Coordinates of C-alpha atoms in Angstrom, one line a residue:
F1 CA 90.7 98.7 120.0
S2 CA 87.8 96.4 120.5
G3 CA 86.9 96.4 116.8
C4 CA 90.2 94.8 115.7
K5 CA 90.0 91.5 113.9
P6 CA 93.1 89.5 113.2
I7 CA 93.8 87.9 109.9
L8 CA 94.5 84.3 110.6
D9 CA 97.1 82.5 108.6
S10 CA 97.3 78.8 107.6
S11 CA 100.3 77.0 106.5
S12 CA 102.4 79.0 104.0
F13 CA 99.7 81.7 103.6
D14 CA 101.3 85.1 103.1
K15 CA 98.8 87.1 105.2
T16 CA 100.8 90.4 104.7
A17 CA 100.6 90.2 100.9
F18 CA 96.9 89.3 101.1
T19 CA 96.2 92.1 103.5
A20 CA 98.2 94.6 101.3
D21 CA 96.3 93.6 98.2
T22 CA 93.0 94.1 100.1
Y23 CA 94.2 97.4 101.6
N24 CA 95.3 98.8 98.3
N25 CA 92.1 97.7 96.4
N26 CA 90.2 100.7 95.1
H27 CA 86.8 99.3 96.1
V28 CA 88.1 98.8 99.6
K29 CA 89.4 102.3 99.8
F30 CA 86.1 103.6 98.5
Y31 CA 84.1 101.6 101.0
F32 CA 86.0 102.8 104.1
D33 CA 86.0 106.4 105.4
C34 CA 89.4 106.0 106.9
H35 CA 92.3 103.5 106.5
A36 CA 95.7 103.2 108.0
W37 CA 98.7 100.8 107.7
V38 CA 100.8 100.9 110.8
R39 CA 104.0 98.9 111.3
V40 CA 104.3 97.5 114.8
S41 CA 107.5 95.9 116.1
I42 CA 107.5 93.0 118.5
S43 CA 108.4 95.4 121.4
Y44 CA 105.9 98.1 120.5
D45 CA 104.9 101.1 122.5
F46 CA 101.2 101.6 122.1
R47 CA 101.5 105.3 122.6
M48 CA 103.6 105.4 119.4
V49 CA 101.1 103.1 117.6
L50 CA 98.3 105.4 118.7
D51 CA 100.1 108.4 117.3
D52 CA 100.7 106.6 114.0
I53 CA 97.1 105.7 113.7
I54 CA 96.0 109.3 114.5
K55 CA 98.5 110.6 111.9
S56 CA 97.1 108.2 109.3
V57 CA 93.3 108.7 109.7
M58 CA 92.8 112.2 110.9
P59 CA 93.2 115.4 108.9
P60 CA 96.6 117.1 109.4
S61 CA 95.0 120.2 111.0
R62 CA 93.5 118.0 113.8
V63 CA 96.7 116.0 114.2
S64 CA 98.8 119.0 114.9
V65 CA 96.4 120.1 117.7
I66 CA 96.1 116.7 119.5
I67 CA 99.5 115.0 118.9
G68 CA 101.0 116.6 122.0
E69 CA 98.1 115.7 124.3
D70 CA 98.1 112.9 126.9
Y71 CA 97.5 109.3 126.0
Q72 CA 94.0 109.0 127.4
L73 CA 92.8 112.2 125.7
K74 CA 94.2 111.0 122.4
K75 CA 92.5 107.7 122.7
S76 CA 89.2 109.5 123.4
I77 CA 89.6 111.9 120.5
L78 CA 90.4 109.1 118.1
R79 CA 87.5 107.0 119.3
D80 CA 85.2 110.0 118.9
Y81 CA 86.6 110.7 115.5
L82 CA 86.1 107.1 114.3
T83 CA 82.6 106.8 115.7
N84 CA 80.1 106.3 112.9
K85 CA 82.8 105.9 110.4
K86 CA 83.8 102.7 108.6
Y87 CA 87.6 102.2 109.1
F88 CA 90.2 99.7 108.1
I89 CA 93.3 99.7 110.3
V90 CA 96.1 97.2 109.7
L91 CA 98.7 96.7 112.4
D92 CA 101.5 94.9 110.6
D93 CA 104.3 93.2 112.6

């Protein structure tokens, strides 16, 4: 996604704990329309990551309809869904 911004760490800075505190903050949750915390392994499959993001941000009724669709269509549907929304998506490795 072109809107992703990494959280840069400095020596001995626990960026996961910092991000978790921010993610779980009630003001942050209120500010964003959608939020997702997705665990990503070193050898990730972006198709699975995309599915996890979709499952986290979209209503279950929409998820059940699109989850079986092809990768390009899912990307397009997610992009359209997030357009004009404020979202906070954490990809945690």
